[in-house]
Short mmCIF file of C-alpha atoms and ligand atoms in Angstrom, two decimals:
data_model
loop_
_atom_site.label_atom_id
_atom_site.label_comp_id
_atom_site.label_asym_id
_atom_site.label_seq_id
_atom_site.Cartn_x
_atom_site.Cartn_y
_atom_site.Cartn_z
CA MET A 5 -31.63 6.44 29.10
CA THR A 6 -29.72 3.96 26.98
CA GLN A 7 -27.10 1.95 28.85
CA PRO A 8 -23.44 2.23 27.82
CA LEU A 9 -21.67 -0.56 25.95
CA SER A 10 -19.87 -2.77 28.49
CA LYS A 11 -19.36 -6.46 29.18
CA ALA A 12 -22.21 -6.45 31.68
CA ASN A 13 -24.65 -4.74 29.31
CA PHE A 14 -23.76 -6.43 26.03
CA THR A 15 -25.17 -9.94 25.81
CA GLY A 16 -24.56 -10.67 22.12
CA SER A 17 -21.47 -12.31 20.67
CA VAL A 18 -18.42 -10.36 19.71
CA LEU A 19 -16.57 -10.49 16.38
CA GLY A 20 -13.58 -12.76 16.84
CA VAL A 21 -12.86 -13.54 20.46
CA SER A 22 -14.42 -12.70 23.76
CA ALA A 23 -12.05 -12.09 26.65
CA PRO A 24 -8.85 -11.54 24.67
CA PRO A 25 -5.84 -13.48 25.91
CA LYS A 26 -2.56 -12.03 27.19
CA PRO A 27 -1.10 -9.28 25.02
CA GLY A 28 1.41 -10.37 22.39
CA MET A 29 0.93 -7.34 20.22
CA LEU A 30 1.04 -3.60 20.81
CA HIS A 31 -0.44 -0.99 18.51
CA LEU A 32 0.77 2.60 18.28
CA GLY A 33 -1.98 4.97 17.12
CA ILE A 34 -5.35 3.74 18.33
CA GLY A 35 -7.44 5.65 15.77
CA ASN A 36 -10.38 4.51 13.70
CA PHE A 37 -8.26 2.81 11.02
CA HIS A 38 -6.57 0.32 13.35
CA ARG A 39 -9.83 -0.48 15.10
CA ALA A 40 -11.52 -1.39 11.80
CA HIS A 41 -8.51 -3.08 10.20
CA ALA A 42 -5.65 -4.83 12.04
CA ALA A 43 -7.83 -5.29 15.14
CA VAL A 44 -10.42 -7.20 13.07
CA TYR A 45 -7.83 -9.48 11.44
CA THR A 46 -6.29 -10.15 14.86
CA ALA A 47 -9.63 -10.99 16.44
CA LYS A 48 -10.41 -13.40 13.61
CA ALA A 49 -6.94 -14.95 13.83
CA MET A 50 -7.39 -15.62 17.55
CA ALA A 51 -10.91 -16.97 17.02
CA ALA A 52 -9.57 -19.46 14.46
CA GLN A 53 -6.23 -20.45 15.93
CA GLY A 54 -5.97 -19.01 19.44
CA GLY A 55 -2.64 -17.57 20.52
CA ASP A 56 -1.73 -14.87 23.00
CA TRP A 57 -2.34 -11.95 20.69
CA GLY A 58 -4.41 -9.63 22.82
CA ILE A 59 -3.53 -6.04 21.87
CA VAL A 60 -2.11 -3.22 23.97
CA ALA A 61 -3.74 -0.10 22.52
CA VAL A 62 -1.55 3.00 22.60
CA ALA A 63 -2.78 6.51 21.92
CA ASN A 64 -0.18 9.14 21.16
CA ARG A 65 -1.49 11.93 23.38
CA SER A 66 -5.28 12.05 23.39
CA ARG A 67 -7.17 10.23 26.15
CA ARG A 68 -10.42 10.24 24.17
CA VAL A 69 -10.31 6.75 22.65
CA VAL A 70 -8.41 4.98 25.42
CA GLY A 71 -10.65 6.56 28.05
CA ALA A 72 -13.72 5.24 26.25
CA LEU A 73 -12.12 1.81 25.74
CA ASP A 74 -11.37 1.62 29.45
CA ALA A 75 -14.90 2.74 30.37
CA GLN A 76 -16.41 0.15 27.99
CA ASP A 77 -14.31 -2.86 29.15
CA HIS A 78 -12.36 -2.44 25.87
CA LEU A 79 -15.47 -3.12 23.77
CA TYR A 80 -16.33 -0.95 20.77
CA SER A 81 -18.34 -1.41 17.63
CA ILE A 82 -17.72 -1.32 13.90
CA LEU A 83 -20.59 -0.03 11.79
CA GLU A 84 -20.26 -1.43 8.29
CA LEU A 85 -22.03 0.79 5.74
CA SER A 86 -22.69 -0.06 2.11
CA SER A 87 -25.45 0.06 -0.47
CA ALA A 88 -26.32 -3.47 0.66
CA GLY A 89 -27.27 -2.11 4.09
CA GLU A 90 -25.66 -1.76 7.46
CA ARG A 91 -24.40 -4.12 10.15
CA VAL A 92 -22.79 -3.63 13.47
CA ASP A 93 -20.15 -5.84 15.10
CA VAL A 94 -18.84 -5.54 18.61
CA MET A 95 -15.10 -6.03 19.00
CA ASP A 96 -13.24 -7.38 22.02
CA VAL A 97 -9.57 -7.64 21.15
CA HIS A 98 -7.73 -5.05 23.25
CA ARG A 99 -6.43 -5.92 26.69
CA LYS A 100 -4.87 -2.77 27.98
CA THR A 101 -4.47 0.90 27.05
CA LEU A 102 -1.67 3.45 27.37
CA VAL A 103 -1.23 7.10 26.43
CA ALA A 104 2.32 7.49 25.11
CA ALA A 105 2.75 11.15 26.08
CA GLU A 106 1.69 10.53 29.70
CA GLN A 107 2.98 7.00 30.24
CA THR A 108 6.18 7.00 28.25
CA ASP A 109 8.09 4.83 30.74
CA GLN A 110 5.31 2.24 30.80
CA LEU A 111 5.19 2.26 27.02
CA ILE A 112 8.93 1.65 26.71
CA ALA A 113 8.76 -1.13 29.30
CA GLN A 114 5.75 -2.67 27.57
CA ILE A 115 7.45 -2.81 24.16
CA ALA A 116 10.51 -4.32 25.88
CA ASP A 117 8.36 -7.00 27.53
CA PRO A 118 9.35 -10.40 26.06
CA ALA A 119 5.64 -11.29 25.73
CA ILE A 120 5.24 -8.62 23.04
CA LYS A 121 6.23 -10.09 19.69
CA VAL A 122 4.75 -7.62 17.22
CA VAL A 123 4.34 -3.85 17.29
CA THR A 124 1.91 -2.57 14.67
CA MET A 125 1.49 1.10 13.99
CA THR A 126 -0.74 3.66 12.34
CA ILE A 127 1.04 6.88 13.20
CA SER A 128 0.17 8.62 9.89
CA GLU A 129 2.69 10.02 7.43
CA ASN A 130 3.48 12.74 9.97
CA GLY A 131 4.60 10.26 12.61
CA TYR A 132 7.65 9.14 10.64
CA CYS A 133 9.32 12.58 10.91
CA ARG A 134 10.69 12.27 7.41
CA HIS A 135 12.30 15.22 5.69
CA PRO A 136 10.17 16.11 2.63
CA VAL A 137 13.15 16.96 0.43
CA THR A 138 15.70 14.30 1.39
CA GLY A 139 13.41 11.46 2.50
CA ASP A 140 15.72 10.87 5.49
CA LEU A 141 14.81 11.19 9.16
CA ASP A 142 14.44 14.90 9.91
CA VAL A 143 17.14 14.90 12.61
CA ASP A 144 17.31 18.69 12.67
CA GLY A 145 13.54 19.14 12.92
CA ALA A 146 12.10 20.25 16.26
CA GLN A 147 10.56 16.89 17.16
CA ILE A 148 13.47 14.55 16.54
CA SER A 149 16.09 16.95 17.87
CA ALA A 150 14.09 17.23 21.11
CA ASP A 151 14.03 13.43 21.41
CA LEU A 152 17.74 13.13 20.66
CA ALA A 153 18.43 15.72 23.35
CA ASP A 154 16.35 13.79 25.91
CA PRO A 155 16.25 10.19 24.64
CA ALA A 156 14.89 8.78 27.89
CA ASN A 157 11.76 10.85 27.47
CA PRO A 158 10.91 10.64 23.77
CA ARG A 159 7.78 12.35 22.40
CA THR A 160 7.80 10.90 18.87
CA SER A 161 6.85 7.32 18.05
CA ILE A 162 10.22 6.94 16.33
CA GLY A 163 12.05 8.01 19.51
CA GLN A 164 9.82 5.80 21.64
CA LEU A 165 10.56 2.78 19.46
CA GLY A 166 14.25 3.64 19.60
CA ALA A 167 14.27 3.76 23.41
CA ALA A 168 12.20 0.58 23.65
CA LEU A 169 14.49 -1.34 21.29
CA ILE A 170 17.54 -0.36 23.32
CA ARG A 171 15.75 -1.55 26.47
CA ARG A 172 14.68 -4.77 24.77
CA TYR A 173 18.26 -5.47 23.77
CA SER A 174 19.63 -4.65 27.23
CA ASP A 175 16.98 -6.86 28.86
CA ASP A 176 17.65 -9.68 26.39
CA ALA A 177 13.92 -9.78 25.71
CA GLY A 178 14.17 -11.37 22.28
CA PRO A 179 13.40 -10.50 18.68
CA LEU A 180 10.61 -8.17 17.62
CA THR A 181 8.70 -7.21 14.50
CA ILE A 182 7.60 -3.66 13.81
CA LEU A 183 4.83 -3.55 11.21
CA SER A 184 3.85 -0.23 9.68
CA CYS A 185 0.18 0.01 8.70
CA ASP A 186 0.48 3.47 7.17
CA ASN A 187 0.07 4.55 3.55
CA LEU A 188 3.75 4.91 2.73
CA VAL A 189 5.83 3.81 -0.23
CA SER A 190 7.67 0.66 0.99
CA ALA A 191 6.17 1.18 4.43
CA GLY A 192 8.41 -1.41 6.13
CA HIS A 193 11.60 -0.09 4.57
CA THR A 194 10.62 3.46 5.46
CA ALA A 195 9.88 2.57 9.08
CA HIS A 196 13.16 0.62 9.24
CA LYS A 197 15.10 3.56 7.83
CA MET A 198 13.57 6.13 10.20
CA VAL A 199 14.05 4.00 13.33
CA GLY A 200 17.53 2.95 12.15
CA GLN A 201 18.62 6.54 11.51
CA TYR A 202 17.31 7.56 14.93
CA LEU A 203 19.32 4.78 16.56
CA GLN A 204 22.43 5.81 14.63
CA ALA A 205 22.05 9.33 15.99
CA THR A 206 21.64 8.29 19.63
CA ALA A 207 23.86 6.46 22.11
CA THR A 208 23.43 2.68 22.05
CA PRO A 209 25.10 -0.08 24.07
CA SER A 210 27.86 -2.13 22.51
CA GLY A 211 26.54 -4.89 20.25
CA PHE A 212 23.19 -3.19 19.82
CA HIS A 213 23.38 -2.51 16.09
CA ASP A 214 24.18 -6.14 15.25
CA TRP A 215 21.20 -7.23 17.32
CA PHE A 216 18.98 -4.64 15.64
CA THR A 217 20.03 -5.85 12.20
CA ALA A 218 19.54 -9.51 12.99
CA GLN A 219 16.61 -9.55 15.42
CA VAL A 220 14.22 -6.75 14.49
CA THR A 221 12.19 -7.01 11.29
CA PHE A 222 10.10 -4.44 9.46
CA PRO A 223 7.88 -6.18 6.91
CA ASN A 224 6.35 -4.17 4.09
CA ALA A 225 2.58 -4.17 3.99
CA MET A 226 -0.30 -2.75 2.02
CA VAL A 227 -3.31 -1.83 4.14
CA ASP A 228 -6.71 -0.97 2.76
CA ARG A 229 -10.15 -0.16 4.13
CA ILE A 230 -11.94 3.16 3.82
CA VAL A 231 -12.63 4.22 7.39
CA PRO A 232 -14.14 7.71 7.79
CA GLY A 233 -14.25 9.70 10.99
CA THR A 234 -16.94 8.96 13.58
CA THR A 235 -19.87 11.38 13.58
CA ASP A 236 -22.99 11.83 15.74
CA ALA A 237 -24.85 9.94 13.01
CA THR A 238 -22.50 6.95 13.50
CA ARG A 239 -23.17 6.99 17.25
CA ALA A 240 -26.94 7.33 16.75
CA LYS A 241 -27.07 4.46 14.25
CA VAL A 242 -25.05 2.18 16.51
CA GLU A 243 -27.27 3.04 19.46
CA GLN A 244 -30.30 2.15 17.38
CA LEU A 245 -28.82 -1.18 16.23
CA LEU A 246 -27.22 -2.24 19.53
CA GLY A 247 -29.58 -0.69 22.01
CA LEU A 248 -26.48 0.55 23.86
CA THR A 249 -24.40 3.70 23.56
CA ASP A 250 -20.86 3.39 22.25
CA ALA A 251 -18.72 6.54 22.57
CA ILE A 252 -16.22 5.36 19.95
CA PRO A 253 -17.91 3.35 17.17
CA VAL A 254 -16.02 3.14 13.89
CA PRO A 255 -17.81 3.48 10.55
CA ALA A 256 -16.23 1.44 7.74
CA GLU A 257 -16.86 0.09 4.28
CA ARG A 258 -17.29 -3.65 3.81
CA PHE A 259 -14.13 -4.00 1.67
CA SER A 260 -10.92 -4.76 3.53
CA MET A 261 -7.51 -5.87 2.32
CA TRP A 262 -4.12 -6.47 3.93
CA VAL A 263 -1.12 -7.77 1.98
CA ILE A 264 1.89 -8.45 4.17
CA GLU A 265 5.46 -9.60 3.67
CA ASP A 266 5.91 -12.70 5.84
CA LYS A 267 9.01 -11.53 7.69
CA PHE A 268 8.20 -11.90 11.37
CA ALA A 269 11.03 -12.30 13.85
CA ALA A 270 9.06 -13.78 16.73
CA GLY A 271 5.83 -15.19 15.31
CA ARG A 272 2.59 -13.47 14.40
CA PRO A 273 -1.18 -13.91 14.61
CA ALA A 274 -2.70 -16.12 11.90
CA TRP A 275 -4.01 -13.04 10.10
CA GLU A 276 -4.69 -15.10 6.98
CA GLU A 277 -7.67 -16.45 8.95
CA GLY A 278 -9.13 -12.95 8.67
CA GLY A 279 -8.36 -12.77 4.94
CA ALA A 280 -4.87 -11.22 4.98
CA ILE A 281 -2.65 -12.17 2.05
CA PHE A 282 1.01 -13.04 2.65
CA SER A 283 3.01 -12.25 -0.46
CA ASP A 284 6.51 -11.52 -1.65
CA GLU A 285 5.15 -8.90 -4.06
CA VAL A 286 4.06 -6.48 -1.37
CA GLU A 287 5.82 -3.43 -2.74
CA ALA A 288 3.91 -3.80 -6.01
CA TYR A 289 0.65 -4.02 -4.05
CA GLU A 290 1.65 -0.96 -2.04
CA LEU A 291 2.19 1.07 -5.20
CA VAL A 292 -1.08 -0.12 -6.73
CA LYS A 293 -2.95 1.00 -3.66
CA LEU A 294 -1.01 4.19 -2.96
CA ARG A 295 -1.39 5.47 -6.47
CA LEU A 296 -4.67 4.06 -7.80
CA LEU A 297 -6.64 4.46 -4.58
CA ASN A 298 -4.90 7.05 -2.43
CA GLY A 299 -3.56 9.25 -5.23
CA SER A 300 -6.92 9.34 -7.01
CA HIS A 301 -8.57 9.97 -3.64
CA SER A 302 -6.50 13.15 -3.28
CA LEU A 303 -7.56 14.36 -6.73
CA ILE A 304 -11.21 13.61 -5.93
CA SER A 305 -10.97 15.51 -2.65
CA TYR A 306 -9.31 18.68 -4.01
CA LEU A 307 -11.49 18.91 -7.12
CA GLY A 308 -14.59 18.06 -5.08
CA GLY A 309 -13.63 20.37 -2.23
CA LEU A 310 -13.24 23.33 -4.59
CA ASP A 311 -16.57 22.40 -6.17
CA GLY A 312 -18.34 22.52 -2.80
CA GLN A 313 -18.86 18.76 -2.52
CA PRO A 314 -18.91 17.63 1.11
CA THR A 315 -18.36 13.90 0.54
CA ILE A 316 -16.17 11.69 -1.62
CA PRO A 317 -19.20 10.05 -3.30
CA SER A 318 -20.76 13.44 -4.08
CA SER A 319 -17.42 14.63 -5.50
CA PHE A 320 -16.91 11.48 -7.51
CA GLY A 321 -20.51 11.80 -8.74
CA GLN A 322 -19.50 14.92 -10.73
CA ASP A 323 -18.69 14.01 -14.32
CA PHE A 324 -15.65 16.29 -14.48
CA VAL A 325 -14.12 14.62 -11.42
CA ARG A 326 -14.75 11.15 -12.77
CA GLU A 327 -13.21 12.08 -16.13
CA CYS A 328 -10.09 13.52 -14.52
CA VAL A 329 -9.70 10.49 -12.26
CA THR A 330 -10.11 8.11 -15.21
CA GLU A 331 -7.41 10.01 -17.06
CA LEU A 332 -5.13 10.02 -14.02
CA LEU A 333 -5.56 6.29 -13.51
CA ASN A 334 -5.08 5.18 -17.09
CA THR A 335 -2.43 7.53 -18.40
CA GLU A 336 -0.44 8.71 -15.37
CA TYR A 337 -0.67 6.04 -12.67
CA LEU A 338 -1.15 2.63 -14.30
CA PRO A 339 1.89 2.89 -16.61
CA SER A 340 4.01 3.81 -13.56
CA ILE A 341 3.45 0.52 -11.71
CA GLY A 342 4.90 -2.95 -12.21
CA LEU A 343 1.71 -4.84 -11.36
CA PRO A 344 1.68 -7.88 -9.04
CA SER A 345 1.38 -11.15 -10.95
CA GLY A 346 -2.17 -12.09 -11.89
CA PHE A 347 -3.46 -8.66 -10.95
CA ASP A 348 -6.38 -7.36 -13.06
CA PRO A 349 -6.12 -3.55 -13.01
CA GLN A 350 -9.44 -2.84 -14.70
CA ALA A 351 -11.32 -5.04 -12.22
CA TYR A 352 -9.53 -3.21 -9.40
CA ILE A 353 -10.47 0.16 -10.89
CA ALA A 354 -14.12 -0.90 -11.32
CA GLN A 355 -14.13 -1.86 -7.65
CA LEU A 356 -12.59 1.51 -6.74
CA PHE A 357 -15.35 3.30 -8.62
CA ASP A 358 -17.91 1.43 -6.50
CA ARG A 359 -16.04 2.18 -3.30
CA TRP A 360 -15.82 5.90 -4.11
CA SER A 361 -19.57 5.90 -4.80
CA ASN A 362 -20.52 4.65 -1.33
CA HIS A 363 -23.05 7.27 -0.27
CA ALA A 364 -24.06 5.23 2.78
CA LEU A 365 -20.49 5.58 4.09
CA GLY A 366 -20.36 9.27 3.15
CA ASP A 367 -16.59 9.65 3.61
CA ALA A 368 -15.81 13.36 4.04
CA THR A 369 -13.98 15.25 1.30
CA ALA A 370 -12.13 17.19 3.99
CA ARG A 371 -10.82 14.01 5.68
CA VAL A 372 -9.09 12.86 2.51
CA GLY A 373 -7.88 16.39 1.69
CA SER A 374 -6.24 16.76 5.10
CA ASP A 375 -2.47 16.35 5.62
CA GLY A 376 -1.88 16.94 1.90
CA SER A 377 1.69 18.16 2.36
CA LEU A 378 2.56 14.70 3.68
CA LYS A 379 0.25 12.55 1.60
CA LEU A 380 1.13 14.08 -1.78
CA LEU A 381 4.77 13.13 -1.27
CA GLN A 382 3.70 9.48 -1.55
CA ARG A 383 1.32 10.12 -4.41
CA VAL A 384 2.88 12.65 -6.81
CA PRO A 385 6.69 12.92 -7.25
CA ASP A 386 7.67 9.45 -8.53
CA PRO A 387 4.91 9.01 -11.12
CA ALA A 388 5.25 12.68 -12.15
CA LEU A 389 9.01 12.34 -12.67
CA ARG A 390 8.51 9.19 -14.72
CA MET A 391 6.35 11.12 -17.21
CA LEU A 392 8.54 14.21 -17.17
CA ASP A 393 11.50 12.02 -18.04
CA LEU A 394 9.52 10.80 -21.03
CA GLY A 395 8.97 14.41 -22.11
CA GLU A 396 5.32 14.59 -21.02
CA VAL A 397 3.78 16.88 -18.44
CA PRO A 398 1.46 14.91 -16.13
CA GLN A 399 -1.64 17.05 -16.39
CA GLN A 400 -3.70 15.38 -13.68
CA LEU A 401 -0.85 15.20 -11.15
CA ALA A 402 -0.21 18.90 -11.76
CA LEU A 403 -3.93 19.55 -11.31
CA MET A 404 -3.86 17.62 -8.03
CA VAL A 405 -1.02 19.76 -6.68
CA ALA A 406 -2.81 22.91 -7.90
CA GLY A 407 -6.01 21.78 -6.17
CA TRP A 408 -4.13 21.21 -2.94
CA ILE A 409 -2.52 24.66 -3.12
CA ALA A 410 -5.84 26.33 -3.94
CA CYS A 411 -7.49 24.59 -0.97
CA VAL A 412 -4.89 24.98 1.77
CA CYS A 413 -2.69 27.91 0.72
CA PRO A 414 -4.59 29.92 -1.86
CA PRO A 415 -3.12 33.05 -3.41
CA ASP A 416 -4.38 36.28 -1.81
CA GLY A 417 -7.94 37.14 -2.69
CA PHE A 418 -9.15 33.62 -3.46
CA ASP A 419 -11.57 31.90 -1.09
CA PRO A 420 -11.63 28.14 -1.69
CA GLY A 421 -14.86 27.74 0.28
CA PRO A 422 -16.14 25.86 3.31
CA ILE A 423 -14.98 22.31 2.46
CA ALA A 424 -11.39 23.45 1.97
CA ALA A 425 -11.64 25.34 5.26
CA GLU A 426 -12.26 22.01 7.03
CA MET A 427 -9.10 20.42 5.62
CA ILE A 428 -6.37 20.14 8.22
CA GLU A 429 -2.93 21.03 6.85
CA PRO A 430 -0.01 20.65 9.27
CA ALA A 431 2.26 22.72 7.03
CA LYS A 432 -0.16 25.67 6.88
CA GLU A 433 2.12 28.09 8.71
CA ARG A 434 5.20 27.08 6.74
CA LEU A 435 3.23 27.41 3.51
CA ALA A 436 2.05 30.88 4.50
CA ALA A 437 5.60 31.92 5.39
CA ALA A 438 7.00 30.54 2.13
CA THR A 439 4.45 32.39 0.00
CA ALA A 440 4.38 35.69 1.91
CA GLY A 441 5.02 38.56 -0.48
CA ALA A 442 4.66 36.47 -3.65
CA GLY A 443 3.58 39.03 -6.21
CA SER A 444 1.82 36.72 -8.67
CA THR A 445 0.17 33.33 -8.85
CA ARG A 446 3.26 31.97 -10.56
CA ALA A 447 5.55 33.28 -7.82
CA HIS A 448 3.16 31.86 -5.20
CA VAL A 449 3.28 28.39 -6.77
CA GLU A 450 7.05 28.52 -7.29
CA ALA A 451 7.52 29.41 -3.63
CA ILE A 452 5.71 26.19 -2.70
CA VAL A 453 6.99 23.72 -5.29
CA ARG A 454 10.56 24.92 -4.83
CA GLY A 455 10.23 25.86 -1.17
CA GLY A 456 11.11 22.59 0.52
CA PHE A 457 7.71 20.89 0.25
CA PHE A 458 8.67 18.52 -2.57
CA PRO A 459 11.83 16.55 -3.39
CA GLU A 460 14.53 18.43 -5.25
CA ALA A 461 14.16 16.32 -8.39
CA LEU A 462 10.57 17.50 -8.89
CA ALA A 463 11.21 21.06 -7.72
CA GLN A 464 13.75 21.44 -10.53
CA ARG A 465 11.26 20.58 -13.27
CA ASP A 466 10.08 24.00 -14.43
CA GLU A 467 7.57 22.54 -16.86
CA PHE A 468 5.78 20.90 -13.93
CA THR A 469 5.79 24.01 -11.74
CA GLU A 470 4.52 26.09 -14.66
CA ARG A 471 1.63 23.73 -15.29
CA VAL A 472 0.68 23.75 -11.60
CA ALA A 473 0.74 27.57 -11.76
CA ASP A 474 -1.48 27.56 -14.88
CA PHE A 475 -4.04 25.44 -13.06
CA VAL A 476 -3.97 27.55 -9.90
CA GLN A 477 -4.50 30.59 -12.11
CA ILE A 478 -7.54 29.02 -13.80
CA ILE A 479 -8.98 27.74 -10.52
CA THR A 480 -8.73 31.17 -8.92
CA THR A 481 -10.05 33.14 -11.88
CA SER A 482 -12.64 30.94 -13.58
CA GLY A 483 -13.09 27.93 -11.33
CA VAL A 484 -12.09 24.33 -10.80
CA ARG A 485 -14.30 22.96 -13.57
CA ASP A 486 -12.44 25.07 -16.14
CA ALA A 487 -9.11 23.90 -14.74
CA ALA A 488 -10.23 20.29 -15.09
CA LYS A 489 -11.31 20.98 -18.66
CA ALA A 490 -7.92 22.52 -19.44
CA ALA A 491 -6.16 19.45 -18.02
CA LEU A 492 -8.29 17.07 -20.07
CA ASP A 493 -7.99 19.19 -23.24
CA ALA A 494 -4.21 19.38 -22.94
CA ARG A 495 -4.03 15.65 -22.91
CA ARG A 496 -6.34 15.27 -25.91
CA ALA A 497 -4.56 17.97 -27.92
C1 LIG B 25 -7.25 8.25 2.10
C2 LIG B 25 -7.02 7.02 2.95
O1 LIG B 25 -6.71 9.75 3.83
C3 LIG B 25 -6.55 9.47 2.65
O2 LIG B 25 -5.90 10.17 1.89
O3 LIG B 25 -6.86 8.02 0.78
O4 LIG B 25 -7.29 7.25 4.29
C4 LIG B 25 -7.86 5.83 2.44
O5 LIG B 25 -9.21 6.01 2.75
C5 LIG B 25 -7.34 4.54 3.03
O6 LIG B 25 -5.98 4.43 2.76
C6 LIG B 25 -8.10 3.37 2.45
O7 LIG B 25 -7.43 2.19 2.72
#
């Protein structure tokens, strides 16, 4: 029987540091992305420059990852997969674990500990509790209203940060930086707005808001590394390479990028030692990545999913998908972005094409297609409105929305197939309720586009809704390839 990964069993050297120092950083959302991204930069920063930047790893509710970290002395591996081959690195950067839902008091106390200087977070689009129509904190939604009713026992990350900041202020524990590592437009501003609106809606001690304004910073940041879910094949490969079993290895591509606004209230790890870029053009980088990579990713996943393609590289390997993505990139996304200075978009796109063709990594179509109701909000409305204002209907963005609808809330009688069935859609019930009784494909699509799933400004554009309905109609009657052809032909006409 192979031995488990642990400090006693692993005799090789770790990536970054061994025996991480005292925690100076806490991470909310200990999923695969953090473990293959910020954790790596932090380990390399400590290896190069030292510093008390050991990480407190916080899971929201599941014990799966933290239980394995605890059992493995906080070691885990990253399996890098590319056409150049594979390599495995063992990481040792976390010092302590918590489960927010079970240890809420400890979490609040930990964030209020003066030793913690930076809170990073990957809580996904869902974690920000943002209203899809207004873009404000969803104070009337079930999650935030429950936290506001019982603020000492918050269930959301936003409520937990709110409670911890109040404690930090009351304890005079010093300034703090909260760094979002999620794929959001202006991620720092968004996090600031959600936490700020929560704190406005709850009772705070006198002087708190001045302290919050002056002493808590929320830098913007662009994060990038394609990190699929862990599969049995990941575990088997790591076991073969390490000779030890790791319950929570993370597969990842070789590419990694982090562009951060240097706005830290109480110091930070020397992440530049791991290759991070500090820039004052972060919002431009965020848009480049959110649209060119993430937006195109969504189109690849919905077209590929409807075409029965299980992975992103197999989807992107279909000519019709590649043509649609090329069109999306060049005519709908690129003109919508003020590029960072010195940025070469065609080189970036060529690199994206390679990254989407990584068969060794085999990123799942269904992973990228999941959470569409939240992800599309970052990827569709602004660039679509820009074109609509110019009198043009964005064919590929409409096709993307149609693909999402056909996969996760298809009109009656259409079966989008097994890949779509694997996509997780948190709004599934609301989508079903909104479309119940729709008598036609057009009515079905109108019920979604105008039903509180998109901002008002887009919902009002009939020409967009109509085009989405056309594409859903074609997908459900003659297939996704014909819908793609119609989108490309409309542009050429
Ligand atoms: C993907 C991202 O889930 C998605 O929609 O586009 O997870 C993507 O792989 C990462 O943002 C890459 O940095």
